[in-house]
Amino acid sequence: MSDISEDSEVSDIESDTDSDVDLAQEITESESSEDENVPNQRPWFRIYPPEIDEMQQNFAENVGLQDAPPRNSRPITYFFLFMTMDFLRQIVRETNRYAADYIASKDRIQRFSRLHDWFKVGVLTLRDLKAFLAVILNMGINKKPVITEYWNTKFASQSTKWFRDMFSRNRFQVILKFFHITNNAMIPNRDDPQYSPTGKFQCFVDLFNEKSKQYYTPNQSLSIDENFIGTRGRSIMIQYIPSKAAKFGVKLWVLAESITGYIVHLNVYKGKRYDPTPAGMLQEVT
């Protein structure tokens, strides 16, 4: 009797297993038949045609570099696209003009004044100016706490011979003192309605904006953003923005290409007094 019951239990298990297999096969066959009835079934597919970008269709500018040097050109070649030789000669002329006016205004020059180095070496030349700009740019790479440390010869571990080969310390500092790009006589006084805090360097901003558009045509996707040049110099343009890493500085409004970040145009924010915000606006960008 027990043998019969065991055999029946085994047969029941086998029948259940067979029925499960048959059910699985039926489900698989039904799913495959359903798949055959739906042609090219995909998880996602577009129902409507893509929208036509009318702005993109009407945009016919030749985007990219314009009249640029060959691709394998040296970096200095691109530098001189913006810092043109005419502009460099203007800096030489205005620096020498300001130096002559400043020295003429002094009744007596002290014995150990750095101004004696100006007389000893002579006026600024175009070659001197290029070397001066090279030193300024390299100071941004090799940072030291104060300018005089670039001419430090006391400790060999802190010596930077290249700077000493370019200029003596006094010569560099006297060029820095007289450095000008605009004739002061052409700048209106502070009480003049035409006065602008950017008067001493506005010609450089205008040159940058001109050359920026000349050598590159941006895509139609542009954005207006603000940039911040950190400085603690004394100027009415200085802004205090606690959220910035450099909390004090000059704010720039920048029109840039969204894809590459290329700056197409920039304006210097002159402060609330000279760039007042119209009523109902957070900020006006001109």
mmCIF file with all atom_site columns, N, CA and C in Angstrom, residues 124-138 162-163 165-167 172 175:
data_model
loop_
_atom_site.group_PDB
_atom_site.id
_atom_site.type_symbol
_atom_site.label_atom_id
_atom_site.label_alt_id
_atom_site.label_comp_id
_atom_site.label_asym_id
_atom_site.label_entity_id
_atom_site.label_seq_id
_atom_site.pdbx_PDB_ins_code
_atom_site.Cartn_x
_atom_site.Cartn_y
_atom_site.Cartn_z
_atom_site.occupancy
_atom_site.B_iso_or_equiv
_atom_site.pdbx_formal_charge
_atom_site.auth_seq_id
_atom_site.auth_comp_id
_atom_site.auth_asym_id
_atom_site.auth_atom_id
_atom_site.pdbx_PDB_model_num
ATOM 1  N N  . LEU A 1 124 ? 61.641 104.356 -22.611 1.00 0.00 ? 124 LEU A N  1
ATOM 2  C CA . LEU A 1 124 ? 61.105 103.036 -22.953 1.00 0.00 ? 124 LEU A CA 1
ATOM 3  C C  . LEU A 1 124 ? 61.116 102.842 -24.468 1.00 0.00 ? 124 LEU A C  1
ATOM 4  N N  . THR A 1 125 ? 61.531 101.664 -24.898 1.00 0.00 ? 125 THR A N  1
ATOM 5  C CA . THR A 1 125 ? 61.513 101.312 -26.317 1.00 0.00 ? 125 THR A CA 1
ATOM 6  C C  . THR A 1 125 ? 60.511 100.181 -26.540 1.00 0.00 ? 125 THR A C  1
ATOM 7  N N  . LEU A 1 126 ? 60.237 99.905  -27.804 1.00 0.00 ? 126 LEU A N  1
ATOM 8  C CA . LEU A 1 126 ? 59.313 98.825  -28.130 1.00 0.00 ? 126 LEU A CA 1
ATOM 9  C C  . LEU A 1 126 ? 59.857 97.481  -27.651 1.00 0.00 ? 126 LEU A C  1
ATOM 10 N N  . ARG A 1 127 ? 61.149 97.302  -27.758 1.00 0.00 ? 127 ARG A N  1
ATOM 11 C CA . ARG A 1 127 ? 61.771 96.067  -27.274 1.00 0.00 ? 127 ARG A CA 1
ATOM 12 C C  . ARG A 1 127 ? 61.617 95.943  -25.757 1.00 0.00 ? 127 ARG A C  1
ATOM 13 N N  . ASP A 1 128 ? 61.816 97.062  -25.052 1.00 0.00 ? 128 ASP A N  1
ATOM 14 C CA . ASP A 1 128 ? 61.648 97.050  -23.594 1.00 0.00 ? 128 ASP A CA 1
ATOM 15 C C  . ASP A 1 128 ? 60.210 96.695  -23.214 1.00 0.00 ? 128 ASP A C  1
ATOM 16 N N  . LEU A 1 129 ? 59.256 97.236  -23.954 1.00 0.00 ? 129 LEU A N  1
ATOM 17 C CA . LEU A 1 129 ? 57.854 96.982  -23.633 1.00 0.00 ? 129 LEU A CA 1
ATOM 18 C C  . LEU A 1 129 ? 57.504 95.508  -23.809 1.00 0.00 ? 129 LEU A C  1
ATOM 19 N N  . LYS A 1 130 ? 57.993 94.888  -24.874 1.00 0.00 ? 130 LYS A N  1
ATOM 20 C CA . LYS A 1 130 ? 57.729 93.462  -25.078 1.00 0.00 ? 130 LYS A CA 1
ATOM 21 C C  . LYS A 1 130 ? 58.321 92.637  -23.939 1.00 0.00 ? 130 LYS A C  1
ATOM 22 N N  . ALA A 1 131 ? 59.527 93.001  -23.517 1.00 0.00 ? 131 ALA A N  1
ATOM 23 C CA . ALA A 1 131 ? 60.145 92.291  -22.397 1.00 0.00 ? 131 ALA A CA 1
ATOM 24 C C  . ALA A 1 131 ? 59.362 92.529  -21.110 1.00 0.00 ? 131 ALA A C  1
ATOM 25 N N  . PHE A 1 132 ? 58.867 93.741  -20.927 1.00 0.00 ? 132 PHE A N  1
ATOM 26 C CA . PHE A 1 132 ? 58.081 94.066  -19.742 1.00 0.00 ? 132 PHE A CA 1
ATOM 27 C C  . PHE A 1 132 ? 56.802 93.231  -19.689 1.00 0.00 ? 132 PHE A C  1
ATOM 28 N N  . LEU A 1 133 ? 56.106 93.105  -20.813 1.00 0.00 ? 133 LEU A N  1
ATOM 29 C CA . LEU A 1 133 ? 54.890 92.294  -20.852 1.00 0.00 ? 133 LEU A CA 1
ATOM 30 C C  . LEU A 1 133 ? 55.201 90.821  -20.608 1.00 0.00 ? 133 LEU A C  1
ATOM 31 N N  . ALA A 1 134 ? 56.342 90.360  -21.119 1.00 0.00 ? 134 ALA A N  1
ATOM 32 C CA . ALA A 1 134 ? 56.744 88.973  -20.874 1.00 0.00 ? 134 ALA A CA 1
ATOM 33 C C  . ALA A 1 134 ? 56.974 88.725  -19.386 1.00 0.00 ? 134 ALA A C  1
ATOM 34 N N  . VAL A 1 135 ? 57.582 89.685  -18.712 1.00 0.00 ? 135 VAL A N  1
ATOM 35 C CA . VAL A 1 135 ? 57.812 89.551  -17.273 1.00 0.00 ? 135 VAL A CA 1
ATOM 36 C C  . VAL A 1 135 ? 56.483 89.534  -16.520 1.00 0.00 ? 135 VAL A C  1
ATOM 37 N N  . ILE A 1 136 ? 55.568 90.413  -16.896 1.00 0.00 ? 136 ILE A N  1
ATOM 38 C CA . ILE A 1 136 ? 54.258 90.468  -16.235 1.00 0.00 ? 136 ILE A CA 1
ATOM 39 C C  . ILE A 1 136 ? 53.529 89.128  -16.384 1.00 0.00 ? 136 ILE A C  1
ATOM 40 N N  . LEU A 1 137 ? 53.532 88.568  -17.585 1.00 0.00 ? 137 LEU A N  1
ATOM 41 C CA . LEU A 1 137 ? 52.840 87.299  -17.819 1.00 0.00 ? 137 LEU A CA 1
ATOM 42 C C  . LEU A 1 137 ? 53.491 86.158  -17.041 1.00 0.00 ? 137 LEU A C  1
ATOM 43 N N  . ASN A 1 138 ? 54.812 86.160  -16.974 1.00 0.00 ? 138 ASN A N  1
ATOM 44 C CA . ASN A 1 138 ? 55.499 85.099  -16.241 1.00 0.00 ? 138 ASN A CA 1
ATOM 45 C C  . ASN A 1 138 ? 55.337 85.240  -14.733 1.00 0.00 ? 138 ASN A C  1
ATOM 46 N N  . TRP A 1 162 ? 65.940 84.221  -14.616 1.00 0.00 ? 162 TRP A N  1
ATOM 47 C CA . TRP A 1 162 ? 65.367 84.747  -15.855 1.00 0.00 ? 162 TRP A CA 1
ATOM 48 C C  . TRP A 1 162 ? 64.884 86.179  -15.687 1.00 0.00 ? 162 TRP A C  1
ATOM 49 N N  . PHE A 1 163 ? 64.267 86.485  -14.560 1.00 0.00 ? 163 PHE A N  1
ATOM 50 C CA . PHE A 1 163 ? 63.757 87.834  -14.329 1.00 0.00 ? 163 PHE A CA 1
ATOM 51 C C  . PHE A 1 163 ? 64.906 88.834  -14.235 1.00 0.00 ? 163 PHE A C  1
ATOM 52 N N  . ASP A 1 165 ? 67.730 88.560  -15.718 1.00 0.00 ? 165 ASP A N  1
ATOM 53 C CA . ASP A 1 165 ? 68.301 88.721  -17.055 1.00 0.00 ? 165 ASP A CA 1
ATOM 54 C C  . ASP A 1 165 ? 67.470 89.668  -17.916 1.00 0.00 ? 165 ASP A C  1
ATOM 55 N N  . MET A 1 166 ? 66.176 89.739  -17.648 1.00 0.00 ? 166 MET A N  1
ATOM 56 C CA . MET A 1 166 ? 65.307 90.604  -18.446 1.00 0.00 ? 166 MET A CA 1
ATOM 57 C C  . MET A 1 166 ? 65.452 92.072  -18.051 1.00 0.00 ? 166 MET A C  1
ATOM 58 N N  . PHE A 1 167 ? 65.408 92.345  -16.747 1.00 0.00 ? 167 PHE A N  1
ATOM 59 C CA . PHE A 1 167 ? 65.486 93.717  -16.240 1.00 0.00 ? 167 PHE A CA 1
ATOM 60 C C  . PHE A 1 167 ? 66.190 93.716  -14.894 1.00 0.00 ? 167 PHE A C  1
ATOM 61 N N  . PHE A 1 172 ? 62.562 97.662  -13.865 1.00 0.00 ? 172 PHE A N  1
ATOM 62 C CA . PHE A 1 172 ? 61.214 97.121  -13.985 1.00 0.00 ? 172 PHE A CA 1
ATOM 63 C C  . PHE A 1 172 ? 60.217 97.967  -13.197 1.00 0.00 ? 172 PHE A C  1
ATOM 64 N N  . ILE A 1 175 ? 59.428 101.329 -14.874 1.00 0.00 ? 175 ILE A N  1
ATOM 65 C CA . ILE A 1 175 ? 58.528 101.167 -16.029 1.00 0.00 ? 175 ILE A CA 1
ATOM 66 C C  . ILE A 1 175 ? 57.102 100.932 -15.542 1.00 0.00 ? 175 ILE A C  1
#
